[in-house]
Structures are given as structure tokens and as C-alpha cells.
PDB file of C-alpha atoms in Angstrom:
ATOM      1  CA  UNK A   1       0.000   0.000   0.000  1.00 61.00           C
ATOM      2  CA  UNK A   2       1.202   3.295  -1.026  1.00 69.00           C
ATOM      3  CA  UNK A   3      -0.036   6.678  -0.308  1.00 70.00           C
ATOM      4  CA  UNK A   4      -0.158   7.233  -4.479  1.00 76.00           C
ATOM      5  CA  UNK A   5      -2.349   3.819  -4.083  1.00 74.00           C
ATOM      6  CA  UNK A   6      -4.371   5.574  -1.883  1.00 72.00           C
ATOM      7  CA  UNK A   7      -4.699   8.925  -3.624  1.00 74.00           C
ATOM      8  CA  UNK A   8      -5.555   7.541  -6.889  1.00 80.00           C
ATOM      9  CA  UNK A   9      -8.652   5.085  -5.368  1.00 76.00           C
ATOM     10  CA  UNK A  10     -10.119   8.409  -3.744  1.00 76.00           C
ATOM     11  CA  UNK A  11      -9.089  10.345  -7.076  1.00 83.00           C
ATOM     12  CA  UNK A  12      -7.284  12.730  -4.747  1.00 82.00           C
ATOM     13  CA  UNK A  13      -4.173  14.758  -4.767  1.00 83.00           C
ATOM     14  CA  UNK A  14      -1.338  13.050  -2.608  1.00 77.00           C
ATOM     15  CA  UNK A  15      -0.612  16.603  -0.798  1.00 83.00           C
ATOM     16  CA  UNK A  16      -4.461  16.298  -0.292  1.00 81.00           C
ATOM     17  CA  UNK A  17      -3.912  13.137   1.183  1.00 76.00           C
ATOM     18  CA  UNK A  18      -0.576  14.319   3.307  1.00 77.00           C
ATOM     19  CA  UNK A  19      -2.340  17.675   4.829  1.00 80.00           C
ATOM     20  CA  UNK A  20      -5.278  15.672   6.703  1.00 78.00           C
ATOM     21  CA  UNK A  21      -3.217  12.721   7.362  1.00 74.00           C
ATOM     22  CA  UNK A  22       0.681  13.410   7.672  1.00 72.00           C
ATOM     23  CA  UNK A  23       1.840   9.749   7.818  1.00 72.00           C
ATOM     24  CA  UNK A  24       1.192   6.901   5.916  1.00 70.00           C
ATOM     25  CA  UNK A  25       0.564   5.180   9.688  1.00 69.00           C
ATOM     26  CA  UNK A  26      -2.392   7.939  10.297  1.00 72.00           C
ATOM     27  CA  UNK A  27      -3.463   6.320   6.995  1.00 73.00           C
ATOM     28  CA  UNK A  28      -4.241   3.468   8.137  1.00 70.00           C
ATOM     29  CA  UNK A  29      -5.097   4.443  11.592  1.00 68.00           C
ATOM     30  CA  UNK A  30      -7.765   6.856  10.076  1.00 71.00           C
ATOM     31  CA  UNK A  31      -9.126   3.644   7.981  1.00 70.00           C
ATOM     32  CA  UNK A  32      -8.767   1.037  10.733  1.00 67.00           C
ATOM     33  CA  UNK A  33     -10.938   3.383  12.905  1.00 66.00           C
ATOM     34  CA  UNK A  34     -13.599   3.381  10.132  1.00 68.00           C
ATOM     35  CA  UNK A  35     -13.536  -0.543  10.429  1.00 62.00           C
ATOM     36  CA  UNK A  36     -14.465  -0.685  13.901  1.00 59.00           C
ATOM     37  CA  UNK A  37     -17.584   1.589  13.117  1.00 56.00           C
ATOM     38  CA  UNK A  38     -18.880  -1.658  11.262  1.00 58.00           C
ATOM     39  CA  UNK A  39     -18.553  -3.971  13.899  1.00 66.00           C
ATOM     40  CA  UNK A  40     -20.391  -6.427  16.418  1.00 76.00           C
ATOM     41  CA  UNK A  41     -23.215  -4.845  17.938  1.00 82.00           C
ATOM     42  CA  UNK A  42     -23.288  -5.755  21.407  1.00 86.00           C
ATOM     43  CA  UNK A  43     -26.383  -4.637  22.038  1.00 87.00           C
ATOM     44  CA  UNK A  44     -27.805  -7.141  19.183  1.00 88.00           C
ATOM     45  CA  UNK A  45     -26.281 -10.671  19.756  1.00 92.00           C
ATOM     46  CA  UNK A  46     -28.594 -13.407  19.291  1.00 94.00           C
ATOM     47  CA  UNK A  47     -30.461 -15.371  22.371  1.00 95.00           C
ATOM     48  CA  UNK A  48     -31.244 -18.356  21.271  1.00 96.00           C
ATOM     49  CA  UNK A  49     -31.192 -19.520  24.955  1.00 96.00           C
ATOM     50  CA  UNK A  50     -27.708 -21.694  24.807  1.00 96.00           C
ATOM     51  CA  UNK A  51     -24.218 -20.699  24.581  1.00 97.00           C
ATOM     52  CA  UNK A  52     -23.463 -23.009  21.197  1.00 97.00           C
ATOM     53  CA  UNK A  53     -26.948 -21.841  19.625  1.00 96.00           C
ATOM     54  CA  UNK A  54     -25.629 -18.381  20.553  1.00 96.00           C
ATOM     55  CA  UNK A  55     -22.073 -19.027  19.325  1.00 95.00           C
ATOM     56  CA  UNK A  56     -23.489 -20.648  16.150  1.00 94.00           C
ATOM     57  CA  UNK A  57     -26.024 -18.170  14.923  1.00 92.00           C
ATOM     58  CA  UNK A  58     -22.808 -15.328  15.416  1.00 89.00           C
ATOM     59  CA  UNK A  59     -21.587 -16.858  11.981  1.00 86.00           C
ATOM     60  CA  UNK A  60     -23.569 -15.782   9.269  1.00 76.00           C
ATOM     61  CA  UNK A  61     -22.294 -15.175   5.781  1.00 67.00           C
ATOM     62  CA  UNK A  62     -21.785 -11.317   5.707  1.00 63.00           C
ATOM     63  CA  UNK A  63     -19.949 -11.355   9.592  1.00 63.00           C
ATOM     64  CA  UNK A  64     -17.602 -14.665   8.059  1.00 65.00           C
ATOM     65  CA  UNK A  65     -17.009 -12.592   5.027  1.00 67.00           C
ATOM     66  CA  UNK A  66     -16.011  -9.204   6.390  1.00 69.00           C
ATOM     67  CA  UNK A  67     -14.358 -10.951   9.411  1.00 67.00           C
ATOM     68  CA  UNK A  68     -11.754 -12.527   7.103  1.00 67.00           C
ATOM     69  CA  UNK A  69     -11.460  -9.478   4.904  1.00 72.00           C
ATOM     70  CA  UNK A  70     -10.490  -7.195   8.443  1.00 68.00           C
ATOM     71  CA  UNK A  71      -7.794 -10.677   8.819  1.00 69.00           C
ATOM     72  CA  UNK A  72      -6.591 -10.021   5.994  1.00 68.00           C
ATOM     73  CA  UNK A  73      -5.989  -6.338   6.278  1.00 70.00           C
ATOM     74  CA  UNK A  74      -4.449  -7.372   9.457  1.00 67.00           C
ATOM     75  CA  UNK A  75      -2.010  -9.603   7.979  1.00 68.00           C
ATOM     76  CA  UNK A  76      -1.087  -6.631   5.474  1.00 69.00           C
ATOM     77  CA  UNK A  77      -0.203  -4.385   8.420  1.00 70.00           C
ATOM     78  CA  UNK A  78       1.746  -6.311  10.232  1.00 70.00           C
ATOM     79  CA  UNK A  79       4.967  -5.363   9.311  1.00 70.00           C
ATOM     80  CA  UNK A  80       3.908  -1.737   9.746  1.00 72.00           C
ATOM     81  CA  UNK A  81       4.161  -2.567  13.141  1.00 72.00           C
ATOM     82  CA  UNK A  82       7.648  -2.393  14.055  1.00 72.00           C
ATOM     83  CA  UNK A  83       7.605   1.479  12.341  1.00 74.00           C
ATOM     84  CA  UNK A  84       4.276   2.320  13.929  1.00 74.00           C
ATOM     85  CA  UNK A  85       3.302   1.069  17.562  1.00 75.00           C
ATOM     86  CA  UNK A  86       0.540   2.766  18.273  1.00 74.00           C
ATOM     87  CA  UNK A  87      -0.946   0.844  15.106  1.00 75.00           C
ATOM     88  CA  UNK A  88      -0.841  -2.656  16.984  1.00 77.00           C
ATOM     89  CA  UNK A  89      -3.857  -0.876  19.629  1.00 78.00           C
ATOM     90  CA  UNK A  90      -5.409   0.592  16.653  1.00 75.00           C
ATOM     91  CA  UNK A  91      -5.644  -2.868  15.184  1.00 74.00           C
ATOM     92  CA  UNK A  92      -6.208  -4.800  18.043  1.00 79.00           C
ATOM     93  CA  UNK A  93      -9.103  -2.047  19.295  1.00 78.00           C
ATOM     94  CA  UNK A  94     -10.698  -2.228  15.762  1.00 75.00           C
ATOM     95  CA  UNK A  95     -10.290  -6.387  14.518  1.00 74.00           C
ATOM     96  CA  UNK A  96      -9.841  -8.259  17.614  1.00 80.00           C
ATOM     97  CA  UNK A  97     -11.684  -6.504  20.626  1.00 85.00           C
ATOM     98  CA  UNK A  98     -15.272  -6.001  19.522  1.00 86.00           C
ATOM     99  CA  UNK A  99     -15.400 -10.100  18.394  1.00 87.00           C
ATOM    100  CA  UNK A 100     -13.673 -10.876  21.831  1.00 92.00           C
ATOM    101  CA  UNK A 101     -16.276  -8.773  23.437  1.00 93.00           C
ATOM    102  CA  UNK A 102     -18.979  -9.919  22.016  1.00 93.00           C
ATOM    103  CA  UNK A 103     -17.748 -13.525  23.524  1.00 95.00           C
ATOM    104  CA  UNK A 104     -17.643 -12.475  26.564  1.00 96.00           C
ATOM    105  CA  UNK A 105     -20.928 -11.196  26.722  1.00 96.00           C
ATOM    106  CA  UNK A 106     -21.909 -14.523  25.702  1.00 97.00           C
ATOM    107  CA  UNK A 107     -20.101 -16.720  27.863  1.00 97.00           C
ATOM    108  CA  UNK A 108     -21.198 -14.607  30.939  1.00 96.00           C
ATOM    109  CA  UNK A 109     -25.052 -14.787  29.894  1.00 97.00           C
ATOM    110  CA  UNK A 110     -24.230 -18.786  29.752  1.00 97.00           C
ATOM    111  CA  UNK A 111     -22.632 -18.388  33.490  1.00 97.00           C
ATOM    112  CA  UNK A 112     -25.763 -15.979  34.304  1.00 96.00           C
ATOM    113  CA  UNK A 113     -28.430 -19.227  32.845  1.00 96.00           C
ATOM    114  CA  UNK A 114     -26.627 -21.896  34.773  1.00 95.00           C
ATOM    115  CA  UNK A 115     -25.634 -23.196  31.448  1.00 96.00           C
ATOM    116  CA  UNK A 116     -21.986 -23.282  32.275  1.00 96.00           C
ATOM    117  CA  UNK A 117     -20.725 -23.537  36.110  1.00 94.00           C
ATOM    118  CA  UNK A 118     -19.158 -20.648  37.924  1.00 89.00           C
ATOM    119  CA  UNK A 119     -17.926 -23.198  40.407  1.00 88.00           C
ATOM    120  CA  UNK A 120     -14.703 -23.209  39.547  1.00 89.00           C
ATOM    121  CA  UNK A 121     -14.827 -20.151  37.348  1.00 90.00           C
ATOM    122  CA  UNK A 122     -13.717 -20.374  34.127  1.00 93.00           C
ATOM    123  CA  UNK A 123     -11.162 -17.939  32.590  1.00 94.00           C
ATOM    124  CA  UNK A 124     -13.775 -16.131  30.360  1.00 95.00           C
ATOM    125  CA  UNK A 125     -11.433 -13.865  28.969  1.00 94.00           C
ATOM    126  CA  UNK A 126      -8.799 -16.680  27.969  1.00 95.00           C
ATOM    127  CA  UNK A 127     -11.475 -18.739  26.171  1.00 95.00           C
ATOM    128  CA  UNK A 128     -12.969 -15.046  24.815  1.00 94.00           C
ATOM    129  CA  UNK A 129      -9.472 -14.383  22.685  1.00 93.00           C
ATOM    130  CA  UNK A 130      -8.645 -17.724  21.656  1.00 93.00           C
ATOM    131  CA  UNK A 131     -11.145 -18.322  18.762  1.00 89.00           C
ATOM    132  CA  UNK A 132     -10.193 -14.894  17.509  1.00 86.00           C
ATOM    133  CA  UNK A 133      -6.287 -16.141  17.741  1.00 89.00           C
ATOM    134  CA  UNK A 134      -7.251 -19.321  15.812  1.00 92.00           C
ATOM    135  CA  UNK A 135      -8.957 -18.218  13.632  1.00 86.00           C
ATOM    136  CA  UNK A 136      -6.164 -15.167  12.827  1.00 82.00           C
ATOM    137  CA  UNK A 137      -3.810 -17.720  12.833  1.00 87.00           C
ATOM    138  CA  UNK A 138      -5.495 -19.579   9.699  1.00 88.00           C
ATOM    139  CA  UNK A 139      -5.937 -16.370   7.616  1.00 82.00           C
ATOM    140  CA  UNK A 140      -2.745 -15.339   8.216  1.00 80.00           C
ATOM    141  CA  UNK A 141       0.052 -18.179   8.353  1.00 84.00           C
ATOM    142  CA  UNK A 142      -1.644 -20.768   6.822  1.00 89.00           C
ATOM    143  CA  UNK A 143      -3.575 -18.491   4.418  1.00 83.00           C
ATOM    144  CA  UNK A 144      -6.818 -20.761   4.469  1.00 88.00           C
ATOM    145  CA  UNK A 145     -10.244 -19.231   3.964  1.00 85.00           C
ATOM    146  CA  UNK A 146     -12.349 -18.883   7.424  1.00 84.00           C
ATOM    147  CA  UNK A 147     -15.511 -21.733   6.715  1.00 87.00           C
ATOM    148  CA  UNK A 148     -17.883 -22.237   8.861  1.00 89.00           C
ATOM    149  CA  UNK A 149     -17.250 -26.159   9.688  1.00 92.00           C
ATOM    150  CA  UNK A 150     -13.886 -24.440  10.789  1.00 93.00           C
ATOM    151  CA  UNK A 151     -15.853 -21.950  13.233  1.00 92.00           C
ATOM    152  CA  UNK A 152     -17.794 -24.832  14.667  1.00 94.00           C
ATOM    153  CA  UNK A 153     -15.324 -26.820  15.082  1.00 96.00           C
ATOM    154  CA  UNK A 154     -13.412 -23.937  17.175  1.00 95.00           C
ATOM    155  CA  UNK A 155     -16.967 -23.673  19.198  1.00 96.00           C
ATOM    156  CA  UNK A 156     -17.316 -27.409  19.331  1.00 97.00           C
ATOM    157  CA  UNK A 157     -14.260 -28.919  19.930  1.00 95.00           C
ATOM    158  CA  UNK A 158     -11.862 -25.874  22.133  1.00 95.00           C
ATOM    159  CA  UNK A 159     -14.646 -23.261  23.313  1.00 96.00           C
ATOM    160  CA  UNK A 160     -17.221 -25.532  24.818  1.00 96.00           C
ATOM    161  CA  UNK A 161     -14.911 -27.999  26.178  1.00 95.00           C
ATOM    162  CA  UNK A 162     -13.050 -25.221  27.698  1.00 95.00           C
ATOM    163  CA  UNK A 163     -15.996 -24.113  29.553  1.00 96.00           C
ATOM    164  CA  UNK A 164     -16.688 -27.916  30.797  1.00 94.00           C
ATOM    165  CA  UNK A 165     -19.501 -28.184  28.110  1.00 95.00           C
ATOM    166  CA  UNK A 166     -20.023 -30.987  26.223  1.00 91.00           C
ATOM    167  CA  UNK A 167     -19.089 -31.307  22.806  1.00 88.00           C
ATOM    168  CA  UNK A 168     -22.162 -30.057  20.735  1.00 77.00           C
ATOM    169  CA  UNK A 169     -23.991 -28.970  23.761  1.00 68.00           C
TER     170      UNK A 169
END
């Protein structure tokens, strides 16, 4: 990616380009904070009254689809990294939070049903981040497509396991 790149898709000017964003990190800073505005809405996660039926009806089509596409620009920016710092919270904020969140939230309604014991407790925000690290880890070194048999697989055989669920419960 190239700031001429960039200028040429929004048939702009570079200096255009270079006077509201100085860097070619505020760039991508500027556009990663657009992709967060398109996330998970918390406040609209399905109930289907169990934590797989949950889990499961979070993978639809157009969420599968944009969720590898934000992997992908992940995997792009990752060796912007070592230039631009503040561009790993930026990322992390905008791909890897709102789906982690949005776990969470799940997990503890399970907890708040009786669905999955609190006795011990589990380590919600361990098994919240790990699907989001497999399935990061496919897209990016093993450059596979994210299907869903893969995402319930990672619900059937790590998440619900993890939580002392059954497999397919």
C-alpha cells in the first residue's frame, strides 16, 4: 500500500492526502478506525437460549465474510508494526476486541443461565481471545479461507470444552 495507491482510489491529490493525514501510519489508523464503526453490535447478539446456539447463529455469511477481509488487512499491516506502535492498539481495538467482546458477553449470559458452572470459574477472557487467535492464525500463516465447519469446530471442539460443556452442547 502506497499513499499514491491511496490517492488515486479516492481520485485525490497526494498533498491532499498528506495535509489531513501526515503519515502513511495515520493512513491506516484513520481507515482502521472506520472498520471498527462496522462492527459487532453488542447490544444485538442473538439469544437463542444456549451458549453453542448463541455461538453458532454469530456466523452468518456477511460477519464470516467481512471478518476474514479485516484478517486479511491485518495480515497486510503487520509489518507496519515495528515502524508504527501505536498501530498494533489501533488494530487490536478495531479487529480483535469487539469479536472478543462480544464472547464475553456470551459466555457470561451462559454463566448468568446456569448453562456453564461458575464453580470453579472459568477464565472467560482466555477462552474469549482464543477463537479470535485461531482463527487469525489460519488467515494469516496458513492463508486458508475462514468456513464455517472451521468456526464450529473452534466452538465445538476448544470453546465448549473449555468451559466444561459438552461437545455439541
Amino acid at each position: 500500500m502506497t499513499i499514491e495507491m491511496v490517492a488515486n482510489r479516492a481520485k485525490a491529490g497526494k498533498a491532499t492526502l498528506y495535509r489531513r493525514l501526515p503519515s502513511k501510519a495515520e493512513l491506516v489508523l484513520d481507515a482502521v478506525v472506520c472498520m471498527k464503526k462496522a462492527d459487532v453490535d453488542l447490544d444485538a447478539l442473538p439469544d437463542t437460549g444456549t451458549l453453542r446456539g448463541d455461538l453458532v447463529a454469530m456466523i452468518r455469511p456477511p460477519s464470516v465474510q467481512q471478518g476474514q477481509k479485516k484478517i486479511q488487512i491485518m495480515a497486510g499491516l503487520v509489518s507496519m508494526l515495528s515502524r508504527a506502535p501505536e498501530l498494533g492498539d489501533a488494530l487490536e481495538q478495531a479487529l480483535v476486541a469487539p469479536r472478543v467482546a462480544a464472547n464475553r458477553l456470551l459466555i457470561e449470559r451462559a454463566i448468568a443461565r446456569g448453562e456453564v458452572s461458575n464453580d470453579p470459574a472459568p477464565d472467560i477472557d482466555f477462552v474469549s481471545s482464543v477463537a479470535t487467535a485461531m482463527i487469525s492464525y489460519r488467515v494469516i500463516m496458513l492463508r486458508k479461507p475462514i468456513t464455517q465447519e472451521f468456526l464450529i469446530k473452534i466452538i465445538d471442539d476448544l470453546v465448549l470444552p473449555a468451559l466444561g460443556l459438552p461437545r455439541g452442547a
